[in-house]
Amino acid sequence: MATALIHKKPASLQQESGTMYNILFIIGLCHLLNDSIQSVIPAMFPILEESMGLSFTQLGLIAFALNMVSSVMQPVVGLYTDKKPMPYALPIGLTSSMLGVLGLAFAPSFLTILLSVIFIGLGSAIFHPEGSRVAYMAAGNRRGLAQSIYQVGGNSGQALAPLITALILVPLGQFGAIWFTVVAALAVGFLVYIASWYSRKLKEIKATKKIKVKNTDTKALSKSIRNAVIIIIFLIFARSWYVSAISGFYAFFAIDKYELTIASSQIYIFTFLLMGAVGTFLGGPLADRFGKRTVILISLLATAPLSLLLPFVGSTLSIIILALIGVILMSSFSVTVVYAQELVPGKIGLMSGLTVGLAFGMGAIGSVALGALIDWIGLTTTMIGVALLPLLGILAFLLPTDRKVTEWQQAN
């Protein structure tokens, strides 16, 4: 009888109970558009330094404002929307980013640029936890793949920064940022559609009571779960610091060691970021098959010998190693988000904000620390030192297995 009832379910409802690939691809595309807007800011630094005479301290403050607003605010937004889901916060957030980009194109002063960047950061802070929640809700039983589709959009958007600089900002200057109002408007249009689906899904969830939309705040996490969350965030810190070292400073290392031009050095960074996006996509399906803890563990420990070798090889081999590091290291990017969400299933937005937002905000602070370290002990010594960071992946052995996490979910 139960089987007969299942077969009689309308096709649309059958699709809703499975993986919603159309929603996942649209939210992934919006993630790409959002993060490409964010990548405009650091890409504009040479333009702003030349056209407005900004100091490196002022450029650092711009980067700090963007990262602190967009990253640190994410857990706050996630915590609030866990209690009160807000589907239409998604297009509203991107509208804030659109206003920020518009201000950036016409900004006459440093303070105006800073204000515009805060608008962009706020829009990003609103988008990320809610976008991750949409991916979670549309995942069906393929949460790893769903989060990979969503996160690879963001990584691809970040990888566009060198191309944005070369094709748009160099020929058009500061005013070239105006073209990204079109990108933001496109994202807003897509997110209105997503918000409509999100609203319907919330009503369906409440009607069927298959998933608890609201969760009690008084329920304390067990010590084991808290420890697992701390380990996950620490591993993300280590990964973020290494990625910051490569994306922010490896170009200088390559210029110095291989006697490259600035343009040629960007090929190394683009290769690393592009293959990182590939790794982000592959990690989810691998986690669905082999387990999330396994992927997290292997992604860091398998990177370690490559990272230790990288500072000592020639120019051609270094590109190959960077590509391999990008694929392997970033395979755990989306997996850590899903793992954390399953550790604390009632706090999807908060866990997304912690793993993606706050952790990468700390990674941005790591960039400042690495810059100071380079000034203190030198570029080569620092690059050799940061090669040890992936070895911290050994801490993943302390994480509970996927089966244990499932048992904790059932107990709650």
Coordinates of N, CA and C in Angstrom, one line a residue, residues 23-24 65 87 91 114 138 157-158 160 175 196 214 234 254 276 330 353 380:
I23 N 17.5 24.6 -8.8 CA 17.7 25.6 -7.7 C 19.2 25.6 -7.4
L24 N 19.8 24.5 -7.3 CA 21.2 24.4 -6.9 C 22.1 25.2 -8.0
A65 N 37.9 46.4 6.0 CA 36.5 46.7 6.1 C 35.6 45.7 5.4
P87 N 13.4 34.6 3.3 CA 13.8 34.3 1.9 C 14.2 35.5 1.1
P91 N 17.6 38.7 -2.3 CA 17.7 39.8 -3.3 C 18.0 41.2 -2.6
L114 N 35.2 53.6 1.2 CA 35.1 52.8 2.4 C 33.6 52.5 2.6
A138 N 17.7 22.3 -0.9 CA 17.5 21.8 -2.2 C 18.3 20.5 -2.4
G157 N 34.0 32.7 -8.9 CA 33.9 34.1 -8.9 C 35.2 34.8 -8.4
Q158 N 35.8 34.2 -7.3 CA 37.0 34.7 -6.8 C 38.2 34.5 -7.8
L160 N 38.1 34.9 -10.9 CA 37.9 35.8 -12.0 C 38.7 37.1 -11.7
F175 N 36.0 53.8 -13.1 CA 34.6 53.8 -13.6 C 34.2 52.4 -14.2
S196 N 11.3 33.1 -4.0 CA 9.9 32.6 -4.2 C 9.8 31.1 -3.9
K214 N 12.2 25.9 13.4 CA 12.6 26.6 14.5 C 13.2 25.6 15.5
F234 N 39.2 25.2 13.5 CA 40.7 25.4 13.5 C 41.3 24.8 12.2
A254 N 57.3 34.0 -6.8 CA 57.6 33.5 -8.2 C 58.3 34.6 -9.0
G276 N 41.4 25.1 -7.6 CA 40.7 25.0 -6.4 C 39.2 25.0 -6.5
M330 N 41.3 22.1 -1.7 CA 40.0 22.7 -1.7 C 38.9 21.7 -1.9
G353 N 27.8 30.3 8.5 CA 28.5 31.6 8.8 C 29.8 31.3 9.5
T380 N 61.1 34.1 1.3 CA 61.4 32.7 1.1 C 61.2 31.9 2.4

